[in-house]
Short mmCIF file of C-alpha atoms in Angstrom, two decimals:
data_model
loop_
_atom_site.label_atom_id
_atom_site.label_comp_id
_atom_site.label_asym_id
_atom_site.label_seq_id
_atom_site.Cartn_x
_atom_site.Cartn_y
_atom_site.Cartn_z
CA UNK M 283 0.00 0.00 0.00
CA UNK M 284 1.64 3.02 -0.92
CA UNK M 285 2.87 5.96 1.60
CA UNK M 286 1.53 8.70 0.45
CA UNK M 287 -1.73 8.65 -2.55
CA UNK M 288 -3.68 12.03 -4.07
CA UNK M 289 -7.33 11.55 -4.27
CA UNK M 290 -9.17 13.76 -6.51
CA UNK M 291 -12.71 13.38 -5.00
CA UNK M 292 -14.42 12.39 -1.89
CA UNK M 293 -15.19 9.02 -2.66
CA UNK M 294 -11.51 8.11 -3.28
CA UNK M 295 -10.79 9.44 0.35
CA UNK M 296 -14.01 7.30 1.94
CA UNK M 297 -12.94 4.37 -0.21
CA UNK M 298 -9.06 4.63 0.76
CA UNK M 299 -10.20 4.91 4.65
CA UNK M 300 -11.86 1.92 4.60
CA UNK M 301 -9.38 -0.01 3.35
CA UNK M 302 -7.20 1.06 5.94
CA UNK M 303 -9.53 0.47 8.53
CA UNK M 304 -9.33 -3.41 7.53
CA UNK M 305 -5.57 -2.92 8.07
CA UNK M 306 -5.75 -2.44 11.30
CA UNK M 307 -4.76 -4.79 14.22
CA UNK M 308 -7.58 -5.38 16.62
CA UNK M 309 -6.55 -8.34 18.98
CA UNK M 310 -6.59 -8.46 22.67
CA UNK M 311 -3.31 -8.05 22.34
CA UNK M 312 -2.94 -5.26 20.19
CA UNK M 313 -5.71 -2.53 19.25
CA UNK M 314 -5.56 0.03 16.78
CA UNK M 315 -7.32 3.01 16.37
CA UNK M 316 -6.69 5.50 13.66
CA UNK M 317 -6.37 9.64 13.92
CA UNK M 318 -6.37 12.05 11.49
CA UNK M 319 -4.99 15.32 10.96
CA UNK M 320 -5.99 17.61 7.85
CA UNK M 321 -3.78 21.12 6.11
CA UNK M 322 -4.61 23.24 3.68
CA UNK M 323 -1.22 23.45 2.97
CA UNK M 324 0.47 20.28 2.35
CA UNK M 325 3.67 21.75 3.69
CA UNK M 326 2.35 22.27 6.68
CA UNK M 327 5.07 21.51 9.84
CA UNK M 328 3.68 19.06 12.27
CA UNK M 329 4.58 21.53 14.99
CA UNK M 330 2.06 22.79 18.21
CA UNK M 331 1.46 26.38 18.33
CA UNK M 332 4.10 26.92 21.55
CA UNK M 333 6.44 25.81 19.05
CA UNK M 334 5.49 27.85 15.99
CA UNK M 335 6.93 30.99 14.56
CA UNK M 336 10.07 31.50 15.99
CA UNK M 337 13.23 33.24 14.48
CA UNK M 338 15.73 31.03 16.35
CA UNK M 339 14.86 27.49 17.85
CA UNK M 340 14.91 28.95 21.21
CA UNK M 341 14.04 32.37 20.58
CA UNK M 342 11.78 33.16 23.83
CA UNK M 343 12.23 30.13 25.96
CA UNK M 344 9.43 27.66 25.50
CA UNK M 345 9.14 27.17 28.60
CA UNK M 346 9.01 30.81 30.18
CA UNK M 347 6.93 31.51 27.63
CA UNK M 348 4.70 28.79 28.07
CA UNK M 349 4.50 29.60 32.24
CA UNK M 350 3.73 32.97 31.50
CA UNK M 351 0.87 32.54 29.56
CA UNK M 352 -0.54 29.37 31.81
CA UNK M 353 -0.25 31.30 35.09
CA UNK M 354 -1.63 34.55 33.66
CA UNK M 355 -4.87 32.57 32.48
CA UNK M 356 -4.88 31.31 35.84
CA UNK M 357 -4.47 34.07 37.58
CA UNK M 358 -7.33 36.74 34.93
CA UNK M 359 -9.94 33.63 34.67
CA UNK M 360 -10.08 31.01 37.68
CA UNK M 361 -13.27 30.18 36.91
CA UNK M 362 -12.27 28.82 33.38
CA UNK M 363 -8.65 27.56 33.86
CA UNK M 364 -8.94 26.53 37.74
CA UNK M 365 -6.63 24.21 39.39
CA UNK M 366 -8.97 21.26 39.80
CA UNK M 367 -8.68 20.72 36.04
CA UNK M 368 -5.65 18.12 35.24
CA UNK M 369 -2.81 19.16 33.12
CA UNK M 370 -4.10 17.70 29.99
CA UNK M 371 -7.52 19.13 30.53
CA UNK M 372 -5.75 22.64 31.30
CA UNK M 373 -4.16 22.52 27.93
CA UNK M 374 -6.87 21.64 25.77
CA UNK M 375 -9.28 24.19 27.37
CA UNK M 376 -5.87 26.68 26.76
CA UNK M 377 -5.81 25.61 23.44
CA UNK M 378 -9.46 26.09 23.11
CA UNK M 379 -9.38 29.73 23.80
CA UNK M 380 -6.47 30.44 21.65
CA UNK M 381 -3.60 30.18 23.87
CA UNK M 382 -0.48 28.51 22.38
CA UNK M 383 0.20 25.37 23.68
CA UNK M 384 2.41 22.06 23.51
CA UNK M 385 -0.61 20.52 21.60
CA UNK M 386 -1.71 19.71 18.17
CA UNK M 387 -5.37 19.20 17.34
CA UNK M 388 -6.14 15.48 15.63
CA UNK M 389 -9.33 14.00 15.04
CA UNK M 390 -11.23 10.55 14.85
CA UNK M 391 -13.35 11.34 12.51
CA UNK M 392 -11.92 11.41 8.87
CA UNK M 393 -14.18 13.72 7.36
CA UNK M 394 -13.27 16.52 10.10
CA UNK M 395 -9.85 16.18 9.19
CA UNK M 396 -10.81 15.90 5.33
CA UNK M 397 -13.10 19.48 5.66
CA UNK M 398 -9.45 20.85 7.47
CA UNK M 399 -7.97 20.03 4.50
CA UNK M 400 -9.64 21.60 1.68
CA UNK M 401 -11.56 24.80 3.25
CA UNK M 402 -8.63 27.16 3.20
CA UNK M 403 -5.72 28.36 0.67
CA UNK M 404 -7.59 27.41 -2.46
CA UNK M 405 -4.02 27.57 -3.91
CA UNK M 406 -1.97 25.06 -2.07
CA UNK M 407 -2.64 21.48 -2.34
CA UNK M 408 -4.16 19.74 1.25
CA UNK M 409 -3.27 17.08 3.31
CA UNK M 410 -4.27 14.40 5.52
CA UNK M 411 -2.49 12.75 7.46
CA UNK M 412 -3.41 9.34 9.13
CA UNK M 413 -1.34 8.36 12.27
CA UNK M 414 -2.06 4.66 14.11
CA UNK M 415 -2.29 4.35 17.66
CA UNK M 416 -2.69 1.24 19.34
CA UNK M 417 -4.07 0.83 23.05
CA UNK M 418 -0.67 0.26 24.90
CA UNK M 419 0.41 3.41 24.29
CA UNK M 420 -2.12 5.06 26.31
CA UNK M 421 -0.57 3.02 29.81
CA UNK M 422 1.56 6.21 30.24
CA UNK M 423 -0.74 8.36 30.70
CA UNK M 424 0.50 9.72 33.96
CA UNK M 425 3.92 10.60 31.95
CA UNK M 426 1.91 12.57 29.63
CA UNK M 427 0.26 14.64 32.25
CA UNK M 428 4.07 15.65 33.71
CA UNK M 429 5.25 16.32 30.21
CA UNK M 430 2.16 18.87 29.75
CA UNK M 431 3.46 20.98 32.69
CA UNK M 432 6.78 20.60 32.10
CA UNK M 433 7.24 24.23 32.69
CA UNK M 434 6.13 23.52 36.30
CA UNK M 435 9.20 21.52 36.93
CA UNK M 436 11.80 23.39 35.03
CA UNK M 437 14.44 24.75 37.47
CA UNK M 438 17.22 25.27 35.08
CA UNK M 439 18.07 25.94 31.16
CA UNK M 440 18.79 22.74 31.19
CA UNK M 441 16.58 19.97 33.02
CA UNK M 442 18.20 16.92 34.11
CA UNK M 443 15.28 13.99 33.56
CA UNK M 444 16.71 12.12 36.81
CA UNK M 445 14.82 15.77 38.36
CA UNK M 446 12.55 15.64 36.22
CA UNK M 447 11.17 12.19 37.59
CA UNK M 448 11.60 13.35 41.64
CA UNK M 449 9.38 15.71 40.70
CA UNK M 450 6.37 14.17 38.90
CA UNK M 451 6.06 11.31 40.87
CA UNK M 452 5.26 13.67 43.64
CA UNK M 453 1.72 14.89 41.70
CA UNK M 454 -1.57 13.51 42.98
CA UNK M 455 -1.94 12.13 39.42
CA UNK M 456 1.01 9.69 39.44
CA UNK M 457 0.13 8.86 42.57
CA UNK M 458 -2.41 5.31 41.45
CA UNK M 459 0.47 4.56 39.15
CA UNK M 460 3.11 4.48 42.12
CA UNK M 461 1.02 2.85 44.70
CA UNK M 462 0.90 -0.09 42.85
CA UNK M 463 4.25 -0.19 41.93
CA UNK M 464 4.00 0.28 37.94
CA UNK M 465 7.19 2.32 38.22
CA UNK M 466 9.96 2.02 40.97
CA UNK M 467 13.13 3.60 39.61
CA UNK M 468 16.01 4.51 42.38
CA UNK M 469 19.19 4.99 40.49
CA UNK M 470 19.31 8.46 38.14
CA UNK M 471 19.88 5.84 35.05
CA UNK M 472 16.31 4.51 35.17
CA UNK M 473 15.02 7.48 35.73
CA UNK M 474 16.16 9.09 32.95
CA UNK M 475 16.02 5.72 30.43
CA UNK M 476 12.40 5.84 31.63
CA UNK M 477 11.74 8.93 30.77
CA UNK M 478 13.24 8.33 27.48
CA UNK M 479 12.24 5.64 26.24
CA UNK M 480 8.52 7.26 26.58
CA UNK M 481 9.20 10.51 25.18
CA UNK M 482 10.74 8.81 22.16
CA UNK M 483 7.81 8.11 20.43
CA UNK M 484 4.24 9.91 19.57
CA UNK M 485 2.20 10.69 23.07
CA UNK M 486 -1.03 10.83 22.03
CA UNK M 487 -3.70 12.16 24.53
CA UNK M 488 -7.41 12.35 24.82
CA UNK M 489 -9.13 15.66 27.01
CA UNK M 490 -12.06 15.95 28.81
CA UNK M 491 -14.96 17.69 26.45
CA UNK M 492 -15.70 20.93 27.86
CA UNK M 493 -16.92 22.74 24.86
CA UNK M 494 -19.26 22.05 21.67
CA UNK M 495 -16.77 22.33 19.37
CA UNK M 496 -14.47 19.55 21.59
CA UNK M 497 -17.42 17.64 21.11
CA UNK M 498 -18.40 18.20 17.49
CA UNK M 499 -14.91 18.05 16.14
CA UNK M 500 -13.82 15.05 17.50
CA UNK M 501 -10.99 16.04 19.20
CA UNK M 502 -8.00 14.41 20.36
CA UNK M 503 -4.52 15.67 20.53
CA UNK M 504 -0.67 14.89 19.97
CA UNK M 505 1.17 16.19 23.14
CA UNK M 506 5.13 17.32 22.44
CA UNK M 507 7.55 17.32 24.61
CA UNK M 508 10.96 19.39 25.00
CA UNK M 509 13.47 17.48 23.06
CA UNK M 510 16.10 15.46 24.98
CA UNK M 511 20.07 15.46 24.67
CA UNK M 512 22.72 14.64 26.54
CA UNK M 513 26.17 14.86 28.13
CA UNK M 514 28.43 13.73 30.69
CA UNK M 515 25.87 14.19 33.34
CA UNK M 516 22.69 13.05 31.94
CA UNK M 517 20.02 13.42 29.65
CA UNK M 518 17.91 16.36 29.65
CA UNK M 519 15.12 18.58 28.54
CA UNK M 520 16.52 21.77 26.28
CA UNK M 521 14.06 24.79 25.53
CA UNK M 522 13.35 23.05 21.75
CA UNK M 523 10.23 21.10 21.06
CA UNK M 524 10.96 19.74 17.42
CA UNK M 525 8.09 18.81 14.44
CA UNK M 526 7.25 15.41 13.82
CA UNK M 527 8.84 13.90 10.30
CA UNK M 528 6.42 13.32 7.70
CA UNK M 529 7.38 9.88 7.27
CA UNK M 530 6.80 6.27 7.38
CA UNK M 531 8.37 5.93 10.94
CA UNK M 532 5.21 8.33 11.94
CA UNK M 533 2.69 8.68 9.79
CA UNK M 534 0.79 5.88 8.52
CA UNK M 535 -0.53 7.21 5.32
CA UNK M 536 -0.31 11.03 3.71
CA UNK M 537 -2.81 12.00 1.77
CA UNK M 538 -2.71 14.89 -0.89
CA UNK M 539 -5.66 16.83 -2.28
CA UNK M 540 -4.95 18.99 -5.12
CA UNK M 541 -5.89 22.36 -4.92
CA UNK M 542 -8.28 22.31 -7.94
CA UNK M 543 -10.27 19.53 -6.28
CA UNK M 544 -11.00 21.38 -2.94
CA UNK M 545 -14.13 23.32 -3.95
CA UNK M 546 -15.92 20.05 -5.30
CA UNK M 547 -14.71 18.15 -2.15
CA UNK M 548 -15.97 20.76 0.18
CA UNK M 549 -19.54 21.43 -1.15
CA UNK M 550 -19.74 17.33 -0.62
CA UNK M 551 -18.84 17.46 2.56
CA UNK M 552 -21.58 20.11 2.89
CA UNK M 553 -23.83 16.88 1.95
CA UNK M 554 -22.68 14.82 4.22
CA UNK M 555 -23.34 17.69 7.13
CA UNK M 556 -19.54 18.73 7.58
CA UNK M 557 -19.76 21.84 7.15
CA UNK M 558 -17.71 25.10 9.44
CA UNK M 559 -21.20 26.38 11.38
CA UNK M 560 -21.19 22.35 12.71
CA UNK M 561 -17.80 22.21 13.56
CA UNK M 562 -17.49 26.05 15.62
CA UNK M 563 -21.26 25.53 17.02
CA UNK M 564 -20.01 28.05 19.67
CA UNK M 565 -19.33 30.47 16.84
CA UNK M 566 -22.84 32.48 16.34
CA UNK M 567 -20.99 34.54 13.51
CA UNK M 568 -19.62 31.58 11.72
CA UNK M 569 -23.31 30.22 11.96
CA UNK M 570 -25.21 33.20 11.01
CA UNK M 571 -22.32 33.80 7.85
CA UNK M 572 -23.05 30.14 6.99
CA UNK M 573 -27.29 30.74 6.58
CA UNK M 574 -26.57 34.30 4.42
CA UNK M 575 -23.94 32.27 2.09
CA UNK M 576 -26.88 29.47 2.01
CA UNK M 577 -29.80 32.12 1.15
CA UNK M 578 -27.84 33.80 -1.71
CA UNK M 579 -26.99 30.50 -3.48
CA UNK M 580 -30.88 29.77 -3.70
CA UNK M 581 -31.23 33.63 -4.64
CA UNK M 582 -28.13 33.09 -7.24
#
């Protein structure tokens, strides 16, 4: 099955995720679910928007920056970014609202990410991208929640993972996963190996739906963490957070949509109830643009 395929209409795309779907491994012993994520603009970097749009790597550290903006939400709207919300959560609402985060939006549901792909830049060929997760990945979840505050635990430019570790284990939601003895490192090696060896791959999370767009969208998310290097003392966090390769290592499929096909492929979708009023519900301008452009085609 080859990498990456252009399909020219929607039924190409329906067709060519179905066929994947019988791909997939569903065994007790290994599940897989796919996610999608759709451009307008096929050269699109698989980057969150914390880690977007900078003139140097570390221009602004990521993770000043990124405490800046979390605590000032905090601190201007308790009632909406409260600290009885988890880390993840706290992102996603973040996110939500239009703050940059260490996320990137993906979606279940391949016509979401298929309308993401052809409803802007009518002169760049789209993209979707199909990723494959499969159900063991999702046993670190406690990981994931200490890599989405890593700001919290950053004491230096350069964070040692060995600290890193002290530190997390100490939050009320690790606590489950070391009562019962699911991790039990002592010596600064395992720690940071640990660490490591879960960072070094895609950390997909799910969010609790607080919103009707969470809901009608689909939403999941890819969660990034600071990259890792190391020297004579360890292996640590620096201020980067790096894109995800378009490749076969990563991606399961990419699919292009040329640019002249968009308009056909987006008045389908229409059809099939996809459409930008259903997917920003919370958006009464969006909605009330959306019955004008409706009226004036049956006018026109």
């Amino acid at each position: 099955m080859e990498f990456e395929v252009r399909i020219t209409c929607i039924t190409d795309y329906i067709d060519l995720i179905l066929n994947q779907e019988k791909q997939l491994v569903k065994n007790p012993i290994r599940y897989e679910t796919m996610y999608f994520r759709g451009h307008s603009n096929k050269e699109y970097k698989l980057l969150p928007s914390l880690a977007r749009n900078r003139t140097l790597p570390c221009d602004i550290s990521i993770l000043n920056q990124e405490r800046n903006m979390i605590e000032e939400c905090k601190f201007k709207m308790p009632h909406i970014f409260n600290n009885t919300l988890c880390p993840i959560n706290l992102l996603a609402l973040l996110q939500h609202w239009g703050i940059p985060t260490r996320l990137m939006d993906i979606t279940i549901n391949p016509l979401v990410a298929l309308y993401f792909a052809v409803s802007r830049n009518e002169d760049k060929d789209g993209e979707v991208l199909i990723f494959i997760r499969h159900d063991k990945e999702i046993t670190q979840y406690p990981i994931y929640n200490a890599v989405a505050e890593t700001y919290k635990f950053a004491h230096t430019t350069m964070q040692y993972l060995s600290f890193f570790y002290d530190d997390m284990v100490l939050q009320p939601y690790f606590l489950e996963q070391k009562n019962t003895c699911d991790i039990c490192y002592t010596s600064k090696e395992e720690k940071e190996n640990w660490i490591s060896d879960c960072c070094n791959r895609i950390l997909y999370v799910n969010a609790g739906v607080y919103t009707e767009r969470q809901h009608a969208q689909k939403g999941s998310y890819i969660l990034f963490n600071n990259d890792i290097e190391e020297d004579e003392k360890g292996k640590y966090f620096i201020k980067v957070i790096s894109e995800i390769p378009k490749d076969k290592k990563h991606i399961c499929r990419r699919v292009l949509v040329p640019k002249e096909n968009k308009s056909e492929i987006l008045s389908n979708l229409e059809t099939l109830g996809i459409t930008k009023s259903n997917l920003f519900p919370e958006n009464i301008d969006i909605i009330c643009d959306e019955i004008k452009h409706n009226a004036m085609k049956r006018v026109n």
